[in-house]
Short mmCIF file of C-alpha atoms and ligand atoms in Angstrom, two decimals:
data_model
loop_
_atom_site.label_atom_id
_atom_site.label_comp_id
_atom_site.label_asym_id
_atom_site.label_seq_id
_atom_site.Cartn_x
_atom_site.Cartn_y
_atom_site.Cartn_z
CA MET A 138 19.38 -1.25 2.50
CA ARG A 139 15.65 -1.03 2.27
CA ARG A 140 13.87 -4.23 3.29
CA PRO A 141 11.27 -5.09 0.74
CA LEU A 142 7.62 -4.99 1.87
CA VAL A 143 4.84 -7.02 0.22
CA ALA A 144 1.33 -6.07 1.44
CA GLY A 145 -1.96 -7.69 0.40
CA ASN A 146 -4.95 -5.43 -0.03
CA TRP A 147 -7.95 -7.80 0.15
CA LYS A 148 -10.37 -5.09 -0.66
CA MET A 149 -14.06 -6.07 -0.04
CA ASN A 150 -13.51 -9.79 -0.71
CA GLY A 151 -13.89 -12.94 1.33
CA SER A 152 -16.03 -14.50 4.04
CA ARG A 153 -15.18 -15.68 7.59
CA ASN A 154 -14.41 -19.15 6.10
CA SER A 155 -12.40 -18.08 3.10
CA ILE A 156 -10.41 -15.57 5.21
CA GLU A 157 -9.60 -18.19 7.89
CA THR A 158 -8.34 -20.45 5.13
CA LEU A 159 -6.28 -17.63 3.44
CA LEU A 160 -4.70 -16.60 6.78
CA GLU A 161 -3.78 -20.17 7.59
CA GLY A 162 -2.26 -20.66 4.16
CA ILE A 163 -0.10 -17.52 4.38
CA LYS A 164 1.06 -18.41 7.86
CA ARG A 165 1.99 -21.98 6.82
CA GLY A 166 3.92 -20.81 3.87
CA MET A 167 5.99 -18.09 5.59
CA ASP A 168 9.04 -20.40 6.04
CA SER A 169 9.74 -19.97 2.35
CA VAL A 170 9.88 -16.21 2.58
CA GLN A 171 13.38 -14.99 3.48
CA GLN A 172 13.63 -11.35 2.65
CA ALA A 173 10.32 -9.50 2.51
CA GLU A 174 8.38 -8.07 5.31
CA VAL A 175 4.80 -9.29 4.76
CA ALA A 176 1.50 -7.60 5.67
CA VAL A 177 -2.15 -8.25 4.88
CA CYS A 178 -5.06 -5.79 4.95
CA PRO A 179 -8.37 -7.65 5.33
CA PRO A 180 -11.74 -5.89 5.52
CA PHE A 181 -12.18 -4.22 8.90
CA VAL A 182 -14.54 -6.83 10.37
CA TYR A 183 -12.07 -9.55 9.74
CA ILE A 184 -9.09 -7.89 11.38
CA PRO A 185 -9.75 -9.77 14.73
CA LEU A 186 -9.38 -13.01 12.76
CA ALA A 187 -6.00 -11.77 11.37
CA GLN A 188 -4.88 -10.94 14.89
CA LYS A 189 -5.82 -14.29 16.19
CA GLU A 190 -4.21 -16.28 13.34
CA LEU A 191 -1.13 -14.11 12.64
CA ALA A 192 0.03 -13.08 16.06
CA GLY A 193 3.65 -14.19 16.44
CA SER A 194 3.81 -15.46 12.76
CA GLY A 195 5.95 -12.66 11.46
CA VAL A 196 3.09 -11.52 9.24
CA ALA A 197 1.85 -8.06 10.08
CA TRP A 198 -1.79 -6.79 9.37
CA GLY A 199 -3.54 -3.50 8.88
CA GLY A 200 -6.58 -1.58 7.74
CA GLN A 201 -7.45 -0.66 4.10
CA ASP A 202 -8.36 2.87 5.15
CA MET A 203 -8.91 4.86 8.38
CA SER A 204 -10.55 7.98 9.66
CA ILE A 205 -8.89 11.39 9.92
CA GLU A 206 -10.81 11.81 13.18
CA SER A 207 -9.89 10.19 16.45
CA SER A 208 -13.38 9.47 17.72
CA GLY A 209 -16.92 10.72 17.83
CA ALA A 210 -19.99 11.11 15.65
CA PHE A 211 -18.57 9.84 12.35
CA THR A 212 -20.88 7.05 11.31
CA GLY A 213 -19.17 4.25 9.48
CA GLU A 214 -15.67 5.38 10.18
CA THR A 215 -12.82 3.47 11.94
CA ALA A 216 -10.18 5.37 14.04
CA ALA A 217 -6.53 4.69 14.10
CA SER A 218 -6.79 3.79 17.80
CA MET A 219 -9.33 1.05 16.93
CA LEU A 220 -6.88 -0.46 14.43
CA LEU A 221 -4.20 -0.40 17.11
CA ASP A 222 -6.56 -2.08 19.52
CA PHE A 223 -6.50 -5.15 17.26
CA GLY A 224 -2.74 -5.15 16.69
CA CYS A 225 -2.67 -3.46 13.29
CA SER A 226 0.66 -2.08 12.20
CA TYR A 227 -0.32 -0.64 8.90
CA ALA A 228 -3.13 1.37 7.25
CA ILE A 229 -3.53 1.96 3.53
CA VAL A 230 -4.48 5.59 2.82
CA GLY A 231 -5.44 7.27 -0.44
CA HIS A 232 -6.04 4.07 -2.41
CA SER A 233 -7.38 5.16 -5.86
CA GLU A 234 -10.69 3.41 -5.13
CA ARG A 235 -11.15 5.65 -2.09
CA ARG A 236 -10.07 8.66 -4.14
CA GLU A 237 -12.46 7.83 -6.91
CA TYR A 238 -15.59 6.35 -5.24
CA HIS A 239 -15.40 8.29 -2.00
CA ARG A 240 -14.04 11.54 -3.47
CA GLU A 241 -11.11 11.68 -1.19
CA SER A 242 -9.03 14.72 -1.99
CA ASP A 243 -5.27 14.96 -1.87
CA GLU A 244 -5.49 17.01 1.29
CA GLN A 245 -7.77 14.50 2.96
CA VAL A 246 -5.38 11.67 2.11
CA ALA A 247 -2.50 13.67 3.50
CA ARG A 248 -4.41 14.22 6.69
CA LYS A 249 -5.26 10.57 6.98
CA TYR A 250 -1.54 9.87 6.59
CA MET A 251 -0.67 12.22 9.40
CA ALA A 252 -3.39 10.85 11.64
CA ALA A 253 -2.14 7.30 11.10
CA ARG A 254 1.49 8.23 11.77
CA GLY A 255 0.59 10.39 14.75
CA ALA A 256 -1.28 7.39 16.32
CA GLY A 257 1.65 5.04 15.70
CA LEU A 258 0.48 3.20 12.61
CA LYS A 259 2.56 2.85 9.45
CA PRO A 260 0.53 4.35 6.61
CA ILE A 261 0.97 3.09 3.10
CA PHE A 262 0.37 6.22 1.00
CA CYS A 263 -1.11 5.44 -2.42
CA VAL A 264 -0.50 7.67 -5.51
CA GLY A 265 -1.12 6.98 -9.22
CA GLU A 266 -2.35 8.38 -12.36
CA THR A 267 -5.35 7.34 -14.51
CA LEU A 268 -5.11 6.16 -18.09
CA GLU A 269 -6.29 9.46 -19.34
CA GLU A 270 -3.69 11.30 -17.31
CA ARG A 271 -0.92 9.05 -18.62
CA GLU A 272 -2.09 9.58 -22.20
CA GLN A 273 -2.02 13.31 -21.61
CA GLY A 274 1.56 13.01 -20.53
CA ILE A 275 0.89 14.44 -17.03
CA THR A 276 1.79 11.31 -14.95
CA GLU A 277 4.61 13.07 -13.08
CA ALA A 278 2.55 16.22 -12.51
CA VAL A 279 -0.25 14.16 -10.97
CA ILE A 280 2.18 12.14 -8.71
CA ALA A 281 3.99 15.30 -7.72
CA ARG A 282 0.66 16.99 -6.72
CA GLN A 283 -0.34 13.96 -4.66
CA ILE A 284 3.00 13.79 -2.85
CA ASP A 285 3.27 17.56 -2.40
CA ALA A 286 -0.03 17.64 -0.63
CA LEU A 287 1.56 15.56 2.09
CA ILE A 288 4.92 17.41 2.17
CA ASP A 289 3.20 20.77 2.15
CA LEU A 290 0.94 19.78 5.03
CA ASP A 291 3.41 17.88 7.24
CA GLY A 292 6.91 18.39 5.88
CA VAL A 293 9.21 15.91 4.29
CA GLU A 294 10.19 14.44 7.68
CA SER A 295 6.71 12.79 7.67
CA LEU A 296 8.14 10.41 5.00
CA ARG A 297 11.04 9.27 7.05
CA ASP A 298 10.93 5.43 7.16
CA GLY A 299 7.64 5.85 5.26
CA VAL A 300 5.86 3.76 2.57
CA ILE A 301 4.50 5.05 -0.68
CA ALA A 302 2.68 2.75 -3.11
CA TYR A 303 2.77 3.77 -6.71
CA GLU A 304 -0.44 2.32 -8.24
CA PRO A 305 -1.21 3.34 -11.88
CA VAL A 306 -5.00 3.30 -11.86
CA TRP A 307 -5.02 1.74 -15.36
CA ALA A 308 -3.16 -1.23 -14.01
CA ILE A 309 -5.34 -1.93 -11.00
CA GLY A 310 -7.41 -5.07 -11.37
CA THR A 311 -7.11 -4.81 -15.17
CA GLY A 312 -4.53 -7.53 -15.70
CA GLU A 313 -2.43 -4.88 -17.46
CA THR A 314 0.79 -4.29 -15.51
CA ALA A 315 3.12 -1.33 -15.92
CA THR A 316 6.30 -2.68 -17.45
CA PRO A 317 9.22 -2.76 -15.03
CA GLU A 318 10.71 0.23 -16.87
CA GLN A 319 7.53 2.28 -16.71
CA ALA A 320 7.23 1.56 -13.05
CA GLN A 321 10.91 2.22 -12.35
CA ASP A 322 10.66 5.57 -14.06
CA VAL A 323 7.88 6.74 -11.76
CA HIS A 324 9.47 5.28 -8.67
CA ALA A 325 12.69 7.08 -9.48
CA PHE A 326 10.71 10.25 -9.99
CA ILE A 327 9.05 9.91 -6.61
CA ARG A 328 12.39 9.26 -4.87
CA ALA A 329 13.96 12.29 -6.60
CA ARG A 330 11.08 14.48 -5.60
CA VAL A 331 11.55 13.56 -2.01
CA ALA A 332 15.33 13.72 -2.29
CA ALA A 333 15.14 17.30 -3.54
CA GLN A 334 14.00 18.09 -0.03
CA ASN A 335 15.86 15.53 2.06
CA ALA A 336 18.17 12.93 0.51
CA ASP A 337 18.29 10.91 3.60
CA VAL A 338 14.58 10.55 3.90
CA ALA A 339 14.35 9.56 0.19
CA GLU A 340 16.97 6.89 0.73
CA GLY A 341 15.02 5.23 3.43
CA LEU A 342 11.60 5.57 1.82
CA ARG A 343 10.08 2.31 0.62
CA ILE A 344 8.26 2.67 -2.65
CA LEU A 345 5.97 -0.20 -3.50
CA TYR A 346 4.52 -1.02 -6.88
CA GLY A 347 0.77 -2.01 -7.17
CA GLY A 348 -1.30 -2.90 -10.16
CA SER A 349 -1.78 -6.43 -11.39
CA MET A 350 1.41 -7.62 -9.68
CA LYS A 351 1.44 -11.41 -9.78
CA PRO A 352 3.84 -14.37 -9.39
CA GLY A 353 4.86 -14.05 -13.09
CA ASN A 354 5.97 -10.49 -13.08
CA ALA A 355 6.87 -9.71 -9.39
CA ALA A 356 10.63 -10.70 -9.52
CA GLU A 357 11.25 -8.43 -12.55
CA LEU A 358 9.52 -5.54 -10.96
CA ILE A 359 11.09 -5.90 -7.57
CA ALA A 360 14.55 -6.27 -9.18
CA LYS A 361 14.41 -2.55 -10.22
CA PRO A 362 16.44 -0.36 -8.06
CA ASP A 363 13.64 1.88 -6.81
CA ILE A 364 10.89 -0.74 -6.50
CA ASP A 365 10.89 -1.91 -2.88
CA GLY A 366 8.03 -4.38 -2.85
CA GLY A 367 4.37 -4.55 -3.87
CA LEU A 368 0.88 -3.70 -2.92
CA ILE A 369 -1.17 -6.72 -4.12
CA GLY A 370 -4.89 -6.88 -4.93
CA GLY A 371 -6.24 -9.84 -6.74
CA ALA A 372 -3.20 -12.05 -6.43
CA ALA A 373 -3.19 -11.57 -2.63
CA LEU A 374 -6.45 -13.58 -2.35
CA LYS A 375 -4.73 -16.94 -3.03
CA ALA A 376 -2.17 -17.85 -0.48
CA GLU A 377 0.12 -19.62 -3.01
CA ASP A 378 0.18 -16.66 -5.37
CA PHE A 379 0.72 -14.16 -2.62
CA LEU A 380 3.57 -16.27 -1.08
CA ALA A 381 5.12 -16.58 -4.50
CA ILE A 382 5.21 -12.78 -4.80
CA CYS A 383 6.68 -12.49 -1.31
CA ARG A 384 9.39 -15.00 -2.40
CA ALA A 385 10.18 -12.89 -5.47
CA ALA A 386 11.92 -10.60 -3.09
CA ASN A 387 14.24 -13.39 -1.72
P1 PGA B 608 -4.54 -5.50 -8.15
O1 PGA B 608 -4.86 -4.38 -7.14
O2 PGA B 608 -3.24 -6.19 -7.72
O3 PGA B 608 -5.76 -6.40 -8.20
O4 PGA B 608 -4.28 -4.80 -9.48
C1 PGA B 608 -3.81 -3.68 -6.50
C2 PGA B 608 -4.39 -2.58 -5.55
O5 PGA B 608 -5.43 -2.06 -5.92
O6 PGA B 608 -3.89 -2.35 -4.47
#
């Protein structure tokens, strides 16, 4: 059985005050969450607040990105070891906003994934197609290319006990969610693609859905056989909404 994972991606939102309030709110509500593993990914500078507030709470925390490099002259970058220094368990890699605004290539994302795992972090590997790609009917080809970049570089074993987030770009922050059937189709495709190389790895792989997941649609999505939780943006910024999504996995 795969344990569902619900992770909040706070993106570049919040302030010291609002983030303290959010962390307290999530911590306070954790009693009601029975099944899901829960994680939050604040902006880098607020990670120490997460560590202070969440240590021992059962909620994990992580970075929204990280560097391929381990140290040195890379202005603005944050190394995996630095995230570990502040108790992070997770790092999101290859979010579509990084791929689009920072021109991260499939290969760079795969290398970030390897760097995270090599350092002892659990990377959340994001994949997803744009609206244009979906309309062209090439969704599966795009997802396959993104995943194969990792498998080609590091082998299928790199996905053992791993986490992939399927995030259709057209559903991110738009209020438009993939239907549970649309999402399930892509999740099943991802699992089959991995299973073609190693069935055991595919079975243990957690595939999260992301893209306007909210309290009103989370249960229906997570009920699908290949949807193992969510990566939540907007709805993760309100403790009550985020907790409601976590409870949808109960
Ligand atoms: P959203 O973002 O929930 O606001 O659509 C999800 C994400 O980008 O991870």
